[in-house]
Amino acid sequence: GSIYELVIVETKALEVEVVADAAALKQGLAAEGRIALYGIYFDTGKAVVKPESEPTLVQVTKLLKDNPALKLFVVGHTDSTATLEVNLKLSGDRAAAVVAALGIDAGRLKAAGVGPYSPVATNRDEAGRAKNRRVELVERP
């Protein structure tokens, strides 16, 4: 009569999601003139903003409502896995989708897509490609 205990441990990668608040977004814009929004989500190859983007969109909307003189470029970025032409169109379409989702006066926001032209990490591995797929807010005059 021995007693056996079986413990099954399942592991998965740590998922960290940080959603900046409006004050942090303002601070980032003041410091650098731009800030990346990693809380905006799209399906691969699509330009429809996913519902899980809502917390980030709420904070960007708050930033804009709290700062009525603020004008921004909303800039879409991609990794380099598709052709240049596809990535340029996709990044522009994604930026336009974010502008539409924000519902702010169109005179304050201008969408632009730069595709893979401005990476912040290597495109040789998935971690780098994930960092390159982003939307940025950039101050404009």
CSV table of C-alpha atoms in Angstrom, one decimal:
chain,number,residue,atom,x,y,z
A,1,GLY,CA,0.0,0.0,0.0
A,2,SER,CA,2.0,3.0,-1.3
A,3,ILE,CA,0.3,6.3,-2.0
A,4,TYR,CA,1.1,7.9,-5.3
A,5,GLU,CA,0.3,11.5,-6.3
A,6,LEU,CA,0.2,12.6,-9.9
A,7,VAL,CA,0.6,16.3,-10.6
A,8,ILE,CA,0.1,17.5,-14.1
A,9,VAL,CA,1.4,21.0,-14.9
A,10,GLU,CA,0.6,22.6,-18.2
A,11,THR,CA,2.7,25.6,-19.2
A,12,LYS,CA,2.2,28.2,-21.8
A,13,ALA,CA,3.9,31.4,-22.7
A,14,LEU,CA,3.3,34.3,-20.4
A,15,GLU,CA,0.8,36.7,-21.9
A,16,VAL,CA,1.4,40.3,-20.9
A,17,GLU,CA,-1.0,43.0,-22.1
A,18,VAL,CA,-0.3,46.5,-21.0
A,19,VAL,CA,-2.9,49.1,-22.0
A,20,ALA,CA,-1.6,52.6,-21.4
A,21,ASP,CA,-4.0,55.1,-20.0
A,22,ALA,CA,-4.6,58.5,-21.6
A,23,ALA,CA,-2.1,60.3,-19.3
A,24,ALA,CA,0.7,57.8,-20.2
A,25,LEU,CA,-0.1,58.3,-23.9
A,26,LYS,CA,0.1,62.1,-23.5
A,27,GLN,CA,3.4,61.8,-21.6
A,28,GLY,CA,4.8,59.6,-24.4
A,29,LEU,CA,3.7,62.0,-27.1
A,30,ALA,CA,5.2,64.9,-25.1
A,31,ALA,CA,8.5,63.1,-24.7
A,32,GLU,CA,9.0,61.6,-28.2
A,33,GLY,CA,6.4,63.1,-30.5
A,34,ARG,CA,5.0,59.6,-31.1
A,35,ILE,CA,3.9,56.5,-29.2
A,36,ALA,CA,3.2,52.9,-30.3
A,37,LEU,CA,-0.1,51.3,-29.5
A,38,TYR,CA,0.4,47.6,-29.1
A,39,GLY,CA,-3.2,47.2,-27.8
A,40,ILE,CA,-4.8,47.5,-31.3
A,41,TYR,CA,-5.5,44.1,-32.8
A,42,PHE,CA,-6.3,42.8,-36.3
A,43,ASP,CA,-6.6,39.3,-37.8
A,44,THR,CA,-3.7,38.4,-40.1
A,45,GLY,CA,-4.0,40.2,-43.4
A,46,LYS,CA,-7.2,42.0,-42.4
A,47,ALA,CA,-7.9,45.7,-41.6
A,48,VAL,CA,-10.9,45.2,-39.2
A,49,VAL,CA,-10.2,46.4,-35.7
A,50,LYS,CA,-10.9,43.5,-33.3
A,51,PRO,CA,-13.1,43.9,-30.3
A,52,GLU,CA,-10.2,43.3,-27.9
A,53,SER,CA,-8.8,46.6,-29.0
A,54,GLU,CA,-11.6,48.5,-27.1
A,55,PRO,CA,-9.6,49.3,-23.9
A,56,THR,CA,-6.9,51.0,-26.0
A,57,LEU,CA,-9.3,52.8,-28.2
A,58,VAL,CA,-11.1,54.2,-25.1
A,59,GLN,CA,-7.9,55.6,-23.8
A,60,VAL,CA,-6.9,57.2,-27.1
A,61,THR,CA,-10.4,58.7,-27.3
A,62,LYS,CA,-10.0,60.1,-23.8
A,63,LEU,CA,-6.6,61.5,-24.7
A,64,LEU,CA,-8.1,63.3,-27.7
A,65,LYS,CA,-11.2,64.6,-25.8
A,66,ASP,CA,-9.0,65.8,-22.9
A,67,ASN,CA,-6.7,67.6,-25.4
A,68,PRO,CA,-8.9,69.2,-28.0
A,69,ALA,CA,-6.1,71.0,-29.8
A,70,LEU,CA,-4.1,67.7,-30.3
A,71,LYS,CA,-3.8,66.6,-33.9
A,72,LEU,CA,-2.3,63.2,-34.8
A,73,PHE,CA,-1.2,61.0,-37.6
A,74,VAL,CA,-2.4,57.5,-37.0
A,75,VAL,CA,0.3,55.4,-38.7
A,76,GLY,CA,0.0,51.7,-39.5
A,77,HIS,CA,3.0,49.5,-39.6
A,78,THR,CA,3.5,45.9,-40.7
A,79,ASP,CA,6.1,43.2,-40.7
A,80,SER,CA,7.7,42.1,-43.9
A,81,THR,CA,6.0,38.8,-44.5
A,82,ALA,CA,3.9,39.8,-47.5
A,83,THR,CA,4.9,41.8,-50.6
A,84,LEU,CA,5.7,45.5,-50.2
A,85,GLU,CA,2.6,46.5,-52.1
A,86,VAL,CA,0.3,44.3,-49.9
A,87,ASN,CA,1.9,45.6,-46.7
A,88,LEU,CA,1.6,49.3,-47.7
A,89,LYS,CA,-2.1,48.9,-48.5
A,90,LEU,CA,-2.7,46.8,-45.4
A,91,SER,CA,-1.0,49.3,-43.1
A,92,GLY,CA,-2.9,52.2,-44.6
A,93,ASP,CA,-6.2,50.4,-44.4
A,94,ARG,CA,-5.5,49.5,-40.7
A,95,ALA,CA,-4.7,53.1,-39.9
A,96,ALA,CA,-7.9,54.2,-41.5
A,97,ALA,CA,-9.8,51.6,-39.6
A,98,VAL,CA,-8.4,52.9,-36.3
A,99,VAL,CA,-9.3,56.5,-37.2
A,100,ALA,CA,-12.9,55.3,-38.0
A,101,ALA,CA,-13.1,53.3,-34.7
A,102,LEU,CA,-12.0,56.4,-32.7
A,103,GLY,CA,-15.0,58.4,-34.0
A,104,ILE,CA,-13.1,61.7,-33.5
A,105,ASP,CA,-13.4,64.7,-35.8
A,106,ALA,CA,-11.6,63.7,-39.0
A,107,GLY,CA,-9.8,67.0,-39.1
A,108,ARG,CA,-7.8,66.0,-36.1
A,109,LEU,CA,-6.7,62.6,-37.3
A,110,LYS,CA,-4.9,61.6,-40.5
A,111,ALA,CA,-4.3,57.9,-41.4
A,112,ALA,CA,-1.1,56.8,-43.1
A,113,GLY,CA,0.5,53.5,-43.7
A,114,VAL,CA,4.2,52.8,-44.0
A,115,GLY,CA,4.1,49.0,-44.3
A,116,PRO,CA,7.5,47.5,-43.4
A,117,TYR,CA,9.5,50.7,-43.9
A,118,SER,CA,10.0,51.5,-40.3
A,119,PRO,CA,10.7,48.4,-38.2
A,120,VAL,CA,11.6,48.6,-34.5
A,121,ALA,CA,12.9,45.0,-34.5
A,122,THR,CA,14.2,42.3,-36.8
A,123,ASN,CA,11.8,40.6,-39.1
A,124,ARG,CA,13.8,37.4,-38.9
A,125,ASP,CA,11.8,36.0,-36.0
A,126,GLU,CA,8.2,36.1,-34.7
A,127,ALA,CA,9.1,38.2,-31.7
A,128,GLY,CA,10.5,40.9,-33.9
A,129,ARG,CA,7.7,40.7,-36.4
A,130,ALA,CA,5.2,41.1,-33.6
A,131,LYS,CA,6.8,44.3,-32.5
A,132,ASN,CA,6.8,45.6,-36.0
A,133,ARG,CA,3.1,45.1,-36.4
A,134,ARG,CA,1.8,48.1,-34.7
A,135,VAL,CA,-0.1,51.4,-34.9
A,136,GLU,CA,1.5,54.6,-33.8
A,137,LEU,CA,0.2,58.0,-32.9
A,138,VAL,CA,2.4,60.8,-34.2
A,139,GLU,CA,2.0,64.4,-33.4
A,140,ARG,CA,1.2,66.7,-36.3
A,141,PRO,CA,1.1,70.4,-36.6
